[in-house]
């Protein structure tokens, strides 16, 4: 088994504020950009005791970008880093999304909230590999509909908000139901908060389709040794950091 | 012969740095990208029970900012039988110094598990987890000297492999339990397991962990561990002590050795840095060279020799 994984001190090259509390922090991390597979994540030092998991949002040359919303001490720390500041980055970690063998099978991205952060890289790589892509994005409000312009470069984007401040009012599962009624034969990639993941899996189960779902549970180590970040799948606890984060929807208990 | 070679009681170690149980997966496969297990003083396996255990539902950990973390894993493990068949051969192949950690709820549980490994020469020691705070009944053995004595004497009858008792800091006087353990035939004591703690989530207005309490580990517990090792070494200078508790750097490890531990285990530090143990080994090598030590064991317990030290 060969694992191309690094533990590096990476320098911040840019900290871009997207507005409304969302940031993209870019680090010079060739070890990550070279080896990242879409949907994988890294553990990053962020001024706290434990490192924090972040999915890779995009790569530009040797720079890896991480998109996040400032919600606590770790993300606040990252948002205040200055160019040239160094943090420890450990990765790439975990199992990412698997592109379908059949290149004619369209990829349907289903994102909830900050779960969108993993998809620009996924969509770009999928697009470079000639897959047809569509994104369904549910967020709390207009302000949380980030990255949509970027994702539109790779395919259609339909969004829905909890409060109706942009587009339809409702949940992303409504868009998914409509989409699956039209065409069940799509490779579905899902990422978002746990309650949204569970609702999406229920919809997939109703339609008899299997999705690839990126899970996030609170984790301490990110590489399998602490056994914290478990979810029940196939009747036992699997570690989302090494057995996932991307897992098949049909093995997960909802 | 390296100056890091050491012994803990009857157990010879390449160096005094081991991976602590519960912080290196089940059998340390996850460290392959970073170093060979044979470079370590040893690896202590995940606590293994007679039957597989599912463990507790997530969330299983919560960070205590600046101090460490609380865990409530609940001893998830594949069971001793599976381990012996599927994981022990891996550790043997990797030429690791193997310490098997065993846990149970009754003396019979422990005995059943020990019976699976009682005559395996490749195992350097068996560490009896007397003190996991995250399962019902788990703490009993390390909070009652009589129970600790009974358990360890029964295990001693089953095997010639050296036994280490991993003890809980959640007691009034650690030396009473240490004494009971050694009287029962324990060849060393592992000090300390996690400290019982609790965190509150202000937003949900509930405990952060589903079972409320968890085991506190990380930098904050280092002084607690040092104090317990100090008390133990002062009272029983000949009892081998395996030091555990918030060790992140070679400097931390040196403090444990000075206090009376003959080797140390690296636990939570592995979570924040997979190479922590190797960096500590390298730091100890430098320390020996700088201080012209023939053997790292020369400093074990030196902090108790106050007169010698102040005169040095």
Short mmCIF file of C-alpha atoms in Angstrom, two decimals, chain A residues 1-193:
data_model
loop_
_atom_site.label_atom_id
_atom_site.label_comp_id
_atom_site.label_asym_id
_atom_site.label_seq_id
_atom_site.Cartn_x
_atom_site.Cartn_y
_atom_site.Cartn_z
CA UNK A 1 0.00 0.00 0.00
CA UNK A 2 1.54 3.30 -0.96
CA UNK A 3 0.23 6.36 0.75
CA UNK A 4 1.36 9.71 -0.57
CA UNK A 5 0.80 11.82 2.44
CA UNK A 6 2.78 14.67 3.90
CA UNK A 7 3.19 16.55 7.13
CA UNK A 8 4.36 19.99 6.12
CA UNK A 9 4.71 23.55 7.32
CA UNK A 10 2.87 25.52 4.64
CA UNK A 11 3.07 29.27 4.10
CA UNK A 12 -0.08 31.32 3.58
CA UNK A 13 0.02 32.95 0.14
CA UNK A 14 -3.39 34.65 0.16
CA UNK A 15 -6.37 35.10 2.42
CA UNK A 16 -9.39 36.08 0.38
CA UNK A 17 -12.58 37.25 2.07
CA UNK A 18 -15.60 36.24 0.03
CA UNK A 19 -17.84 38.35 2.24
CA UNK A 20 -20.46 37.42 4.83
CA UNK A 21 -17.93 35.60 6.97
CA UNK A 22 -16.64 33.28 4.25
CA UNK A 23 -12.94 33.06 3.49
CA UNK A 24 -10.58 31.16 1.22
CA UNK A 25 -7.09 30.67 2.66
CA UNK A 26 -4.41 29.70 0.15
CA UNK A 27 -1.21 27.93 1.14
CA UNK A 28 1.88 27.02 -0.83
CA UNK A 29 1.62 23.25 -0.50
CA UNK A 30 2.93 21.38 -3.55
CA UNK A 31 2.81 18.12 -1.56
CA UNK A 32 -0.95 18.59 -1.29
CA UNK A 33 -1.70 19.93 -4.78
CA UNK A 34 0.27 17.11 -6.41
CA UNK A 35 -1.45 14.33 -4.52
CA UNK A 36 -4.96 15.51 -3.76
CA UNK A 37 -7.86 13.50 -5.07
CA UNK A 38 -11.18 15.42 -5.15
CA UNK A 39 -13.11 14.92 -1.94
CA UNK A 40 -10.07 14.25 0.23
CA UNK A 41 -9.22 16.51 3.14
CA UNK A 42 -6.30 17.72 5.22
CA UNK A 43 -5.83 18.30 8.93
CA UNK A 44 -4.67 21.84 9.57
CA UNK A 45 -3.17 23.61 12.53
CA UNK A 46 -5.47 26.47 13.41
CA UNK A 47 -4.33 27.96 16.68
CA UNK A 48 -6.10 25.31 18.76
CA UNK A 49 -4.79 22.17 20.43
CA UNK A 50 -6.15 19.70 17.88
CA UNK A 51 -5.75 20.12 14.16
CA UNK A 52 -8.93 20.73 12.17
CA UNK A 53 -10.20 18.91 9.08
CA UNK A 54 -10.64 20.99 5.91
CA UNK A 55 -11.57 19.78 2.47
CA UNK A 56 -9.49 21.17 -0.36
CA UNK A 57 -11.61 23.71 -2.18
CA UNK A 58 -9.36 24.29 -5.19
CA UNK A 59 -5.76 24.14 -6.30
CA UNK A 60 -3.92 26.77 -8.34
CA UNK A 61 -0.49 25.58 -9.37
CA UNK A 62 1.29 24.71 -6.14
CA UNK A 63 -1.25 26.51 -3.97
CA UNK A 64 -4.07 24.76 -2.18
CA UNK A 65 -7.15 26.72 -1.16
CA UNK A 66 -9.46 26.03 1.75
CA UNK A 67 -12.92 27.58 1.91
CA UNK A 68 -14.61 28.01 5.27
CA UNK A 69 -17.02 30.15 7.22
CA UNK A 70 -15.73 31.74 10.41
CA UNK A 71 -17.63 29.94 13.16
CA UNK A 72 -15.17 29.37 15.99
CA UNK A 73 -11.65 29.80 17.29
CA UNK A 74 -9.97 27.72 14.58
CA UNK A 75 -11.60 29.37 11.58
CA UNK A 76 -11.20 32.80 13.17
CA UNK A 77 -7.47 32.11 13.60
CA UNK A 78 -7.12 31.08 9.95
CA UNK A 79 -9.01 34.12 8.69
CA UNK A 80 -6.55 36.41 10.47
CA UNK A 81 -3.36 34.79 9.17
CA UNK A 82 -1.02 37.06 7.24
CA UNK A 83 0.83 36.21 4.05
CA UNK A 84 3.94 34.25 4.94
CA UNK A 85 2.53 32.83 8.20
CA UNK A 86 3.09 29.08 8.46
CA UNK A 87 0.76 26.35 9.64
CA UNK A 88 1.13 22.59 9.88
CA UNK A 89 -0.83 20.76 7.19
CA UNK A 90 -1.22 16.98 7.21
CA UNK A 91 -2.61 15.28 4.14
CA UNK A 92 -4.15 14.52 1.77
CA UNK A 93 -6.22 12.23 3.96
CA UNK A 94 -9.15 9.89 3.52
CA UNK A 95 -11.01 8.56 0.53
CA UNK A 96 -12.49 11.05 -1.93
CA UNK A 97 -15.17 10.74 -4.61
CA UNK A 98 -14.93 8.03 -7.26
CA UNK A 99 -15.73 9.18 -10.77
CA UNK A 100 -17.97 6.77 -12.70
CA UNK A 101 -16.27 4.40 -15.11
CA UNK A 102 -18.93 5.25 -17.68
CA UNK A 103 -17.95 8.75 -18.84
CA UNK A 104 -21.46 9.30 -20.19
CA UNK A 105 -22.98 8.99 -16.74
CA UNK A 106 -23.68 12.54 -15.53
CA UNK A 107 -22.45 13.68 -12.12
CA UNK A 108 -25.04 15.27 -9.86
CA UNK A 109 -23.58 17.33 -7.03
CA UNK A 110 -25.82 17.83 -4.02
CA UNK A 111 -24.45 20.38 -1.56
CA UNK A 112 -25.78 21.79 1.68
CA UNK A 113 -24.34 24.92 3.30
CA UNK A 114 -20.59 24.93 3.76
CA UNK A 115 -20.55 21.42 2.26
CA UNK A 116 -20.16 23.30 -1.02
CA UNK A 117 -16.49 23.87 -0.09
CA UNK A 118 -15.41 20.48 -1.39
CA UNK A 119 -17.06 20.78 -4.81
CA UNK A 120 -15.24 23.39 -6.93
CA UNK A 121 -12.22 21.04 -7.15
CA UNK A 122 -14.48 18.02 -7.73
CA UNK A 123 -16.39 19.83 -10.48
CA UNK A 124 -13.28 21.13 -12.20
CA UNK A 125 -11.56 17.74 -12.28
CA UNK A 126 -14.79 16.07 -13.41
CA UNK A 127 -15.20 18.69 -16.13
CA UNK A 128 -11.59 18.19 -17.29
CA UNK A 129 -12.44 14.51 -17.57
CA UNK A 130 -15.44 15.35 -19.78
CA UNK A 131 -18.20 14.45 -17.35
CA UNK A 132 -21.48 16.31 -17.56
CA UNK A 133 -22.07 18.03 -14.21
CA UNK A 134 -25.04 19.58 -12.49
CA UNK A 135 -25.08 21.10 -9.01
CA UNK A 136 -27.98 21.30 -6.59
CA UNK A 137 -27.18 23.67 -3.74
CA UNK A 138 -29.24 24.34 -0.64
CA UNK A 139 -28.23 27.08 1.79
CA UNK A 140 -29.75 29.09 4.60
CA UNK A 141 -30.06 32.34 2.70
CA UNK A 142 -28.83 34.32 -0.29
CA UNK A 143 -25.64 35.28 1.59
CA UNK A 144 -24.68 31.63 1.96
CA UNK A 145 -24.94 30.81 -1.74
CA UNK A 146 -21.19 30.99 -2.31
CA UNK A 147 -19.16 29.57 -5.21
CA UNK A 148 -22.18 29.41 -7.51
CA UNK A 149 -20.55 31.51 -10.27
CA UNK A 150 -17.51 29.27 -10.12
CA UNK A 151 -19.55 26.08 -10.31
CA UNK A 152 -21.55 27.46 -13.25
CA UNK A 153 -18.32 27.25 -15.28
CA UNK A 154 -18.67 23.46 -15.17
CA UNK A 155 -22.41 23.01 -15.55
CA UNK A 156 -25.88 23.99 -14.48
CA UNK A 157 -26.40 25.13 -10.87
CA UNK A 158 -29.80 25.12 -9.18
CA UNK A 159 -30.07 26.65 -5.75
CA UNK A 160 -32.67 26.79 -3.03
CA UNK A 161 -32.69 28.65 0.28
CA UNK A 162 -34.24 27.95 3.66
CA UNK A 163 -35.66 31.47 3.84
CA UNK A 164 -36.47 32.06 0.17
CA UNK A 165 -34.11 35.05 -0.05
CA UNK A 166 -32.81 33.68 -3.32
CA UNK A 167 -34.52 31.28 -5.67
CA UNK A 168 -37.08 28.89 -4.26
CA UNK A 169 -37.74 28.55 -0.56
CA UNK A 170 -37.15 25.03 0.63
CA UNK A 171 -34.63 22.26 1.04
CA UNK A 172 -32.17 20.74 -1.38
CA UNK A 173 -33.93 17.39 -1.11
CA UNK A 174 -36.84 18.93 -3.04
CA UNK A 175 -34.49 19.73 -5.94
CA UNK A 176 -33.03 16.24 -5.70
CA UNK A 177 -36.47 14.60 -5.84
CA UNK A 178 -37.36 16.57 -8.96
CA UNK A 179 -34.02 15.70 -10.53
CA UNK A 180 -34.28 11.98 -9.77
CA UNK A 181 -37.82 11.91 -11.15
CA UNK A 182 -36.31 13.14 -14.41
CA UNK A 183 -33.25 10.86 -14.43
CA UNK A 184 -32.19 8.27 -11.87
CA UNK A 185 -29.09 7.23 -13.75
CA UNK A 186 -26.71 9.84 -12.37
CA UNK A 187 -23.64 9.55 -10.12
CA UNK A 188 -24.63 11.51 -7.03
CA UNK A 189 -21.96 13.27 -4.91
CA UNK A 190 -23.20 14.68 -1.61
CA UNK A 191 -21.67 16.91 1.08
CA UNK A 192 -23.29 19.00 3.78
CA UNK A 193 -24.36 19.03 7.42
#
